[in-house]
PDB file of C-alpha atoms in Angstrom:
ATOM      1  CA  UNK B 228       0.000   0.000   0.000  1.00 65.00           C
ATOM      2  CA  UNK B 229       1.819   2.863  -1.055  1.00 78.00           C
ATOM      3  CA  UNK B 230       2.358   6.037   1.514  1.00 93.00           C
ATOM      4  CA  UNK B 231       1.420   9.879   1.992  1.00 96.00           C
ATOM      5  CA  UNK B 232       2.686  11.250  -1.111  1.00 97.00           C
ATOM      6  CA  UNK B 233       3.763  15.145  -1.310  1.00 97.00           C
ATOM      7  CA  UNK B 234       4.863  17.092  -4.338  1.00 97.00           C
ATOM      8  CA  UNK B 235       6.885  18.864  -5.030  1.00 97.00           C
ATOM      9  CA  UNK B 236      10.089  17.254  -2.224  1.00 96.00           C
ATOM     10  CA  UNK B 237      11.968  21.217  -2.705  1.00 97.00           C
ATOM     11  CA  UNK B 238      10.971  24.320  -4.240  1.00 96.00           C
ATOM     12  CA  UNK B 239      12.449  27.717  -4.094  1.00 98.00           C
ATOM     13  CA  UNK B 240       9.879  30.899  -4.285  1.00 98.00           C
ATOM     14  CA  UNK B 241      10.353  34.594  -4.222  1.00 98.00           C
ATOM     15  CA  UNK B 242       8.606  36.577  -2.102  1.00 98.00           C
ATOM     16  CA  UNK B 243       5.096  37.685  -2.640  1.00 98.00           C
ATOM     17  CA  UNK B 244       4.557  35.032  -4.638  1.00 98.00           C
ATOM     18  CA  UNK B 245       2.265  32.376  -4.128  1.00 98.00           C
ATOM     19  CA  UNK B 246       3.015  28.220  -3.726  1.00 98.00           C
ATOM     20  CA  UNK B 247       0.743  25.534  -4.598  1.00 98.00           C
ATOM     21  CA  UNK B 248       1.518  22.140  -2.565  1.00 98.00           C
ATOM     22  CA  UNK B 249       0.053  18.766  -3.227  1.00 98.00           C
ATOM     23  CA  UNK B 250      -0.934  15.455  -0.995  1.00 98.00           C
ATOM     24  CA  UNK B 251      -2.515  12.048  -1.885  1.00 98.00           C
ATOM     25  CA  UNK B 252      -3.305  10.652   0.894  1.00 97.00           C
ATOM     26  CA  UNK B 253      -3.054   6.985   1.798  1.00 96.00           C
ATOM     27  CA  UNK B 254      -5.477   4.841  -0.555  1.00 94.00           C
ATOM     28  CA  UNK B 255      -9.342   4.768   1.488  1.00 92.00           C
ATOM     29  CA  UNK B 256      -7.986   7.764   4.242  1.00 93.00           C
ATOM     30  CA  UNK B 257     -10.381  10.200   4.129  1.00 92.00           C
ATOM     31  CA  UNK B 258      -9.149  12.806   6.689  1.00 92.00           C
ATOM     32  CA  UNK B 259      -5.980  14.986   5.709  1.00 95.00           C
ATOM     33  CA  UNK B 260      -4.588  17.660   7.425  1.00 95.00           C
ATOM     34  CA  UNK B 261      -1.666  19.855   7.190  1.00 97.00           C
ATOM     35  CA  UNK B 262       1.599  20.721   9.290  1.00 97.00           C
ATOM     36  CA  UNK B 263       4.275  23.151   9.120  1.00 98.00           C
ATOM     37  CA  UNK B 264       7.588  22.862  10.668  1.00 96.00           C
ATOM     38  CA  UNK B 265       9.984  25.241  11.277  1.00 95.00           C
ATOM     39  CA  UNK B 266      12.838  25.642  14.082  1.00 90.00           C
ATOM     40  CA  UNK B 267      11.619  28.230  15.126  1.00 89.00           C
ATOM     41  CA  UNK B 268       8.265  27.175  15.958  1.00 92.00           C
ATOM     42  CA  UNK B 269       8.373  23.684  16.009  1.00 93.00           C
ATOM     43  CA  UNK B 270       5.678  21.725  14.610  1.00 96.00           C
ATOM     44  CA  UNK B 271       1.770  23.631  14.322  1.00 95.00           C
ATOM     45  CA  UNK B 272      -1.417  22.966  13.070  1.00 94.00           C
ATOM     46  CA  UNK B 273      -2.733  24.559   9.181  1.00 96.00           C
ATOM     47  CA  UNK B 274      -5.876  22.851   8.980  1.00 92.00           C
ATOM     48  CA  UNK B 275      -7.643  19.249   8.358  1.00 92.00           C
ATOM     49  CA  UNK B 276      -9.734  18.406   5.765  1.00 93.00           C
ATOM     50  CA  UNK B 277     -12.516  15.656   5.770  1.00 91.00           C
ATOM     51  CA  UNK B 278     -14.561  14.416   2.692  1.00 90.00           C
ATOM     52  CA  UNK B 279     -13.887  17.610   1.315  1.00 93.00           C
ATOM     53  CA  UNK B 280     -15.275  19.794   4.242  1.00 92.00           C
ATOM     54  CA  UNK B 281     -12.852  22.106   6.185  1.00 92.00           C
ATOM     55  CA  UNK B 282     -13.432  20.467   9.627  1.00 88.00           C
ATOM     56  CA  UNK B 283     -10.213  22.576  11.547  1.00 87.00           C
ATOM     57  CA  UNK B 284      -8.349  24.773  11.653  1.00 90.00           C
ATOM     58  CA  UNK B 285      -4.942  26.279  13.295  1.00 91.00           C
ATOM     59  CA  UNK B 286      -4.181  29.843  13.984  1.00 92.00           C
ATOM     60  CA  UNK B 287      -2.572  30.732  10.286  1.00 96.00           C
ATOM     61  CA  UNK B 288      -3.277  34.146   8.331  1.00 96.00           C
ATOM     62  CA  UNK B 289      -5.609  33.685   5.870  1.00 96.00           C
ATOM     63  CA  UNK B 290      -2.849  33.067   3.598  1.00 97.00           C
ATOM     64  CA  UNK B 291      -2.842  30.098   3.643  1.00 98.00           C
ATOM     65  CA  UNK B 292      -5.483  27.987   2.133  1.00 97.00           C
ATOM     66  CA  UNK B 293      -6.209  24.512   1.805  1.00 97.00           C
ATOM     67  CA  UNK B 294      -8.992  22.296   0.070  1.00 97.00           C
ATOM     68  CA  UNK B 295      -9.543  18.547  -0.644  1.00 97.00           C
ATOM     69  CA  UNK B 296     -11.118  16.851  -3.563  1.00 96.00           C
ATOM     70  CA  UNK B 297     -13.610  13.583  -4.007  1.00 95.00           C
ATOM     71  CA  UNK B 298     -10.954  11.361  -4.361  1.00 94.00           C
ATOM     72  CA  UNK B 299      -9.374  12.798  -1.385  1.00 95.00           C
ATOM     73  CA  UNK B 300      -6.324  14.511  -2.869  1.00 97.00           C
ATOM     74  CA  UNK B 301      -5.201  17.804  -1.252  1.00 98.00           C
ATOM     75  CA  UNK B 302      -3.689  20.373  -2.029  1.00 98.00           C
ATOM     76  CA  UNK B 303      -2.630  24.112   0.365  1.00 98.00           C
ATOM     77  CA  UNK B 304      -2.262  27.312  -1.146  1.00 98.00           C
ATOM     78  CA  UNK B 305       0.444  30.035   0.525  1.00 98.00           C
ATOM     79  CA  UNK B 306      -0.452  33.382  -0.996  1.00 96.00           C
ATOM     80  CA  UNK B 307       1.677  36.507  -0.901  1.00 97.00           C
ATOM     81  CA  UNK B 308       5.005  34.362   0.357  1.00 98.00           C
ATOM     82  CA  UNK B 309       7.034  36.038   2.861  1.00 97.00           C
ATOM     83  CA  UNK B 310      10.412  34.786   4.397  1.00 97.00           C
ATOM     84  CA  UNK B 311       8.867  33.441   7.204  1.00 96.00           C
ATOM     85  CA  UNK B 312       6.955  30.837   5.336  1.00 97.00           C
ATOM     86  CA  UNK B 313      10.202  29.214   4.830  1.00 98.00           C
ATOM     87  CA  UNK B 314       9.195  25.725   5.920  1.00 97.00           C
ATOM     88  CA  UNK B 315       9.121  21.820   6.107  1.00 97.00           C
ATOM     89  CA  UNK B 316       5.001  21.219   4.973  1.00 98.00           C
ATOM     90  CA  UNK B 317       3.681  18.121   6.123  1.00 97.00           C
ATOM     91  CA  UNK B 318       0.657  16.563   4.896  1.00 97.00           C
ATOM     92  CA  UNK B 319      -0.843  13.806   6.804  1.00 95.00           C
ATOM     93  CA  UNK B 320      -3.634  11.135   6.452  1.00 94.00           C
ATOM     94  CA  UNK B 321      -5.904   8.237   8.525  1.00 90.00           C
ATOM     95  CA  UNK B 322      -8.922   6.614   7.779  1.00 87.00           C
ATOM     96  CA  UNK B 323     -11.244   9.465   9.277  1.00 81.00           C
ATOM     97  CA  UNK B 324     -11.474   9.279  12.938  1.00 71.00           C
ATOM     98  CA  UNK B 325      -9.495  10.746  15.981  1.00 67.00           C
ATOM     99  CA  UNK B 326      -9.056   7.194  17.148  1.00 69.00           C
ATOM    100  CA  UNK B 327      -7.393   6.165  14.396  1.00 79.00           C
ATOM    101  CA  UNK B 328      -2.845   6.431  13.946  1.00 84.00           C
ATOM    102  CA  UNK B 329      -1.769   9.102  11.682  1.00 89.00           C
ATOM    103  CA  UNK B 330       0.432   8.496   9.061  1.00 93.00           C
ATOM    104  CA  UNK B 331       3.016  11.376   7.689  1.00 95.00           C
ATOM    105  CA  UNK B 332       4.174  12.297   4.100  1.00 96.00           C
ATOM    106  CA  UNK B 333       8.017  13.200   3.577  1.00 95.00           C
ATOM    107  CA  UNK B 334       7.019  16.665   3.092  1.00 96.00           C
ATOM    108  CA  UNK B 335       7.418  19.607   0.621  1.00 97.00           C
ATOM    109  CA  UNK B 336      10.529  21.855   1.660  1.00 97.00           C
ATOM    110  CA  UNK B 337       9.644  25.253   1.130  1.00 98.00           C
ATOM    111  CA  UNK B 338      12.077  28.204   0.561  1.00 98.00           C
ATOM    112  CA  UNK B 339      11.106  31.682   0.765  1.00 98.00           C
ATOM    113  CA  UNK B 340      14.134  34.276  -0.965  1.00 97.00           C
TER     114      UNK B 340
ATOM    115  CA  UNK A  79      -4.491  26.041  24.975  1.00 83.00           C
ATOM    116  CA  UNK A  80      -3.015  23.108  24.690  1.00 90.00           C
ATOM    117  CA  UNK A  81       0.963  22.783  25.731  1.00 94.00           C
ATOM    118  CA  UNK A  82       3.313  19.730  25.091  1.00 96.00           C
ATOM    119  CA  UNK A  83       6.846  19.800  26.599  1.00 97.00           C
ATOM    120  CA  UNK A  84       9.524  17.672  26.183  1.00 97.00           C
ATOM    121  CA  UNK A  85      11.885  17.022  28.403  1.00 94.00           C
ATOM    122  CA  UNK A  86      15.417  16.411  27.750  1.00 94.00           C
ATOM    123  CA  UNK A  87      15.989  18.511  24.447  1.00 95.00           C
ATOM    124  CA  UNK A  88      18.649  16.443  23.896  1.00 96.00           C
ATOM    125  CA  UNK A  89      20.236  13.047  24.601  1.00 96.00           C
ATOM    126  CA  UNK A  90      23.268  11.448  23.409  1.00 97.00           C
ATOM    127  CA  UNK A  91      24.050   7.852  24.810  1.00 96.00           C
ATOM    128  CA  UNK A  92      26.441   4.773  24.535  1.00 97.00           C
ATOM    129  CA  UNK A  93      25.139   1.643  22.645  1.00 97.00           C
ATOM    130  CA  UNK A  94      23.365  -0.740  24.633  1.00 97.00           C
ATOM    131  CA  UNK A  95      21.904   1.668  27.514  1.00 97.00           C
ATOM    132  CA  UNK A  96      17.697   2.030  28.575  1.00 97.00           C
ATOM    133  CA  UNK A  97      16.289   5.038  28.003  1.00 95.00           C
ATOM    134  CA  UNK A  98      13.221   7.221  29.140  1.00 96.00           C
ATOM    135  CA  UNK A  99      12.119  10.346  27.204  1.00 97.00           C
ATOM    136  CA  UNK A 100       9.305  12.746  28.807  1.00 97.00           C
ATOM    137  CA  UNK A 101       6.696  14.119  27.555  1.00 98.00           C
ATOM    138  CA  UNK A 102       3.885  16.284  29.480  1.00 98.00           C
ATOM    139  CA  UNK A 103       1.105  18.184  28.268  1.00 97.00           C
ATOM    140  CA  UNK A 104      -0.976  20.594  30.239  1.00 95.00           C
ATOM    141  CA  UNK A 105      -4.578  19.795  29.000  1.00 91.00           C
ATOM    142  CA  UNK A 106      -5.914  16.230  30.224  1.00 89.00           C
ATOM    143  CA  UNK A 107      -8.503  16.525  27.704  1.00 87.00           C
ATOM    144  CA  UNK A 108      -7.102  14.287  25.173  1.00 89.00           C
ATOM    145  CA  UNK A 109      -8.184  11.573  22.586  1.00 87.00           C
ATOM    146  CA  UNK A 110      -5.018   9.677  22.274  1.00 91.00           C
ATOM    147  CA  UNK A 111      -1.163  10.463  22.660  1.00 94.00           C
ATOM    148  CA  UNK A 112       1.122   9.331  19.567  1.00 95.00           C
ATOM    149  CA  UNK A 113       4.499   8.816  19.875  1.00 97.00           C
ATOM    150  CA  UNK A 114       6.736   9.561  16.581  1.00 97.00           C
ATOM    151  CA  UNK A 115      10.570   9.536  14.915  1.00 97.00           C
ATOM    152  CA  UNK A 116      11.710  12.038  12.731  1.00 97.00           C
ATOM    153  CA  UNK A 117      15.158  11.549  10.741  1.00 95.00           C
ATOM    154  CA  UNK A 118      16.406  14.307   9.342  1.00 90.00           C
ATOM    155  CA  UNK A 119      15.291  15.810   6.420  1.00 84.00           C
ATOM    156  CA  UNK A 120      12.413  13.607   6.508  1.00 87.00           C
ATOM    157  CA  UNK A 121       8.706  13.059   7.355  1.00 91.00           C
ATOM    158  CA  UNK A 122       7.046  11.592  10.421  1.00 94.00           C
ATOM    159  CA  UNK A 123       6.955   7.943  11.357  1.00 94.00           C
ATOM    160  CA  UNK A 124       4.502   6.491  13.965  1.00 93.00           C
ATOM    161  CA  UNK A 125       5.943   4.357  16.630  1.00 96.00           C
ATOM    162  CA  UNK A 126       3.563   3.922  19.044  1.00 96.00           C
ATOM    163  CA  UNK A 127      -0.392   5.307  19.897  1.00 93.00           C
ATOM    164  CA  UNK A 128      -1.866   5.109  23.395  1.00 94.00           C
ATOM    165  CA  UNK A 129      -5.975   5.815  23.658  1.00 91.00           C
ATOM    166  CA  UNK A 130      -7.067   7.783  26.115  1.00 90.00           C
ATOM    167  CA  UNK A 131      -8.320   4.768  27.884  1.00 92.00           C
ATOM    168  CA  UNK A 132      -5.238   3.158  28.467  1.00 94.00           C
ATOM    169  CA  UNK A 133      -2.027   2.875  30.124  1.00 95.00           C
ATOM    170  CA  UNK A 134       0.309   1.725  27.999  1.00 96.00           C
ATOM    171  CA  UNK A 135       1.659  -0.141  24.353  1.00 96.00           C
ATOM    172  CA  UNK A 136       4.248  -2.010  23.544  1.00 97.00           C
ATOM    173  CA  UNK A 137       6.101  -2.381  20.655  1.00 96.00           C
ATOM    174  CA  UNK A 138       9.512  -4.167  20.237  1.00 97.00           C
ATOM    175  CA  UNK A 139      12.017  -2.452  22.271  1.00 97.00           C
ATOM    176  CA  UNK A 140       9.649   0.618  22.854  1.00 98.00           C
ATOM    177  CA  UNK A 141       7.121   0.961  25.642  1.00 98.00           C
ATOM    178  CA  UNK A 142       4.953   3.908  26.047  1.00 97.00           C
ATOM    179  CA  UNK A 143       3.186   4.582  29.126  1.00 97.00           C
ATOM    180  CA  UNK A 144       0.044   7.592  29.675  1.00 97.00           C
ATOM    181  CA  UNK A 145      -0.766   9.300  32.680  1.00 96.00           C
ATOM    182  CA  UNK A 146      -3.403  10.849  31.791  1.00 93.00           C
ATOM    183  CA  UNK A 147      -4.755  12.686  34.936  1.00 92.00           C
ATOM    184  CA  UNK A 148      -1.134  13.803  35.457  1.00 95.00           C
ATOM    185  CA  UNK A 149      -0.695  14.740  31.698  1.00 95.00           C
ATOM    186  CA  UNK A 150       2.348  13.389  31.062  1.00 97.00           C
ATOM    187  CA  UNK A 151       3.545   9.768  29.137  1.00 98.00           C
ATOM    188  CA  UNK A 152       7.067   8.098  28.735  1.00 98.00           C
ATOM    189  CA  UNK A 153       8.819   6.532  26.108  1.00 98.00           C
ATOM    190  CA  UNK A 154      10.721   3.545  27.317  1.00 97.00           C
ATOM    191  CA  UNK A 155      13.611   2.125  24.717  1.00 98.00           C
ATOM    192  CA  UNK A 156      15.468  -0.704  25.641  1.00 98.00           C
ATOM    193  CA  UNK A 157      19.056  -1.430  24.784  1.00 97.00           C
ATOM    194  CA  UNK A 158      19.342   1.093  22.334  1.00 97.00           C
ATOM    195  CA  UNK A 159      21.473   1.182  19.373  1.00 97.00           C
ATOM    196  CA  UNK A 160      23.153   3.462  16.782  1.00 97.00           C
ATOM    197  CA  UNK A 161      19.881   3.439  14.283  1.00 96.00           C
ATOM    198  CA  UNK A 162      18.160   4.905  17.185  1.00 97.00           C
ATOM    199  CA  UNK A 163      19.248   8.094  16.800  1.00 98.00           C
ATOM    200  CA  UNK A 164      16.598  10.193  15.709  1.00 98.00           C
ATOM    201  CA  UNK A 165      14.230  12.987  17.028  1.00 97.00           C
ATOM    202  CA  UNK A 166      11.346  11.556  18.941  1.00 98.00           C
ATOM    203  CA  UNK A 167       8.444  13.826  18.924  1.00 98.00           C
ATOM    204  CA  UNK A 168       5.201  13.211  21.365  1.00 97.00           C
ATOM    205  CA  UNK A 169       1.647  14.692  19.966  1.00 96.00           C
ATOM    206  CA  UNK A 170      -1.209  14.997  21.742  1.00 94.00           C
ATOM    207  CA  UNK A 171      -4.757  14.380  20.187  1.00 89.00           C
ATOM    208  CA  UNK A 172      -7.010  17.031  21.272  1.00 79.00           C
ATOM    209  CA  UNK A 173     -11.344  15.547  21.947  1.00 72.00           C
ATOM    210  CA  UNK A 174     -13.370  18.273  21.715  1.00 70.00           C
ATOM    211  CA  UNK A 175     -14.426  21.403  20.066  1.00 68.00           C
ATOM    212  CA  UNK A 176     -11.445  23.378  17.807  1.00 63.00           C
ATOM    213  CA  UNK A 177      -8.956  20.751  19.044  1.00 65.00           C
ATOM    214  CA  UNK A 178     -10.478  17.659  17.608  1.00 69.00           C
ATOM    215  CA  UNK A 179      -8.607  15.375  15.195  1.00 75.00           C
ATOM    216  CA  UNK A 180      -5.390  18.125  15.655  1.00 87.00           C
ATOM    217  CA  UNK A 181      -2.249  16.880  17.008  1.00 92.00           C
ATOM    218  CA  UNK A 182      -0.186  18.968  19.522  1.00 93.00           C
ATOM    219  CA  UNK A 183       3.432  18.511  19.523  1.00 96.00           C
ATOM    220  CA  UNK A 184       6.137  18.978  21.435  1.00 97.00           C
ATOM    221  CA  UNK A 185       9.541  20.184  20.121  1.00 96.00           C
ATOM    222  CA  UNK A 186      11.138  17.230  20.336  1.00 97.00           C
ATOM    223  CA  UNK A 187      13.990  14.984  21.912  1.00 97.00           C
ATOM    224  CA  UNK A 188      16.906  14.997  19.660  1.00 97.00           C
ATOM    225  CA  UNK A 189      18.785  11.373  20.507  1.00 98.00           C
ATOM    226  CA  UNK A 190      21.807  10.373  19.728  1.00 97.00           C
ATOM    227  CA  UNK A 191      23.137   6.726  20.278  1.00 97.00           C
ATOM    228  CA  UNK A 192      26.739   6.097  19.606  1.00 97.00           C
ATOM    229  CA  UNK A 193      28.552   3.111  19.113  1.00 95.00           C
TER     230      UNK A 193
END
């Protein structure tokens, strides 16, 4: 059964533009949500998405943007980059309930310049 | 809010020796505690994932215990070894309201296991 899958692994973006990140989740997970980690701040909370309803959400400027299709792929949108978006994104995925383990992607590393 | 510490930051150990890493978190309102590894560079990898309702889980050489009135769980690893060394990161799984189905995590225990 094949992983969390994130694309693009590296990508280099000037500021004020805007990123586009991608995440197919494990095959039958429903729920994916989306991490950032930096040193800084460790990892937080973007949001989690569940049959393609919004269902959370972490303390990001609107920004940042997420949304999830019928066949469960995501994708997050960063808007108007700034250096501090520099980041490791993480996309994650389980079946659908809290109960359930969560299961990572490698991530999409993020430069801001 | 929700508040995960780790405690030590850092750890670096001869081959062969037990090992606890802390983990506490302030809010006992929680759904399930997951314990993970992080290489460098790389993604997340589940090791272990203790319910609410329970005390501990076993896997291999790594036990995980949960206090959960207390707010705080331990990773046990036993007679560690070089591929060891990692960052082991404990999350939190908040149960109700805004926190539901997010993870809370702590910054991490960088470990180190030489040979």
């Amino acid at each position: 059964k094949a992983g969390v899958t994130q694309t693009p692994r590296y990508l280099i973006k000037t500021r004020g533009q805007q990123v586009t990140l991608s995440c197919s989740p494990i095959s039958g997970h429903r729920s994916v949500s989306w991490y950032q980690q930096t040193p800084g701040q460790g990892l937080q909370f973007l949001f989690e998405y569940f049959s393609e309803t919004q269902r959370n959400k972490g303390n990001f400027p609107g920004r940042f943007s997420g949304r999830q299709f019928s066949n469960s792929r995501s994708e997050m949108n960063v808007s108007t980059l700034e250096l501090g978006d520099s980041a490791l994104y993480l996309c994650a995925s389980r079946p659908g309930t809290e109960v359930d383990t969560i299961y990572f992607g490698e991530g999409s590393w993020l430069t801001v310049v | 809010k929700q508040e995960v510490t780790q405690i030590p930051a850092a750890l670096s150990v001869p081959e062969g020796e037990n090992l606890v890493l802390n983990c506490s978190f302030t809010d006992s309102a929680i759904y399930n505690l997951q314990w993970f590894r992080q290489d460098p560079g790389k993604g997340l990898t589940s090791l272990l994932l203790i319910q609410s309702s329970q005390r501990e889980q076993t896997s291999g050489r790594l036990n995980a215990s949960l206090d959960k009135s207390s707010g705080r769980s331990t990773l046990y690893i036993a007679a560690s070894q070089p591929g060891d060394s990692a960052t082991y990161l404990c999350a939190v799984n908040g149960d109700r309201g805004s926190t539901l189905g997010r993870l809370y995590f702590g910054r991490g225990t960088q470990l180190t296991v030489w040979p």
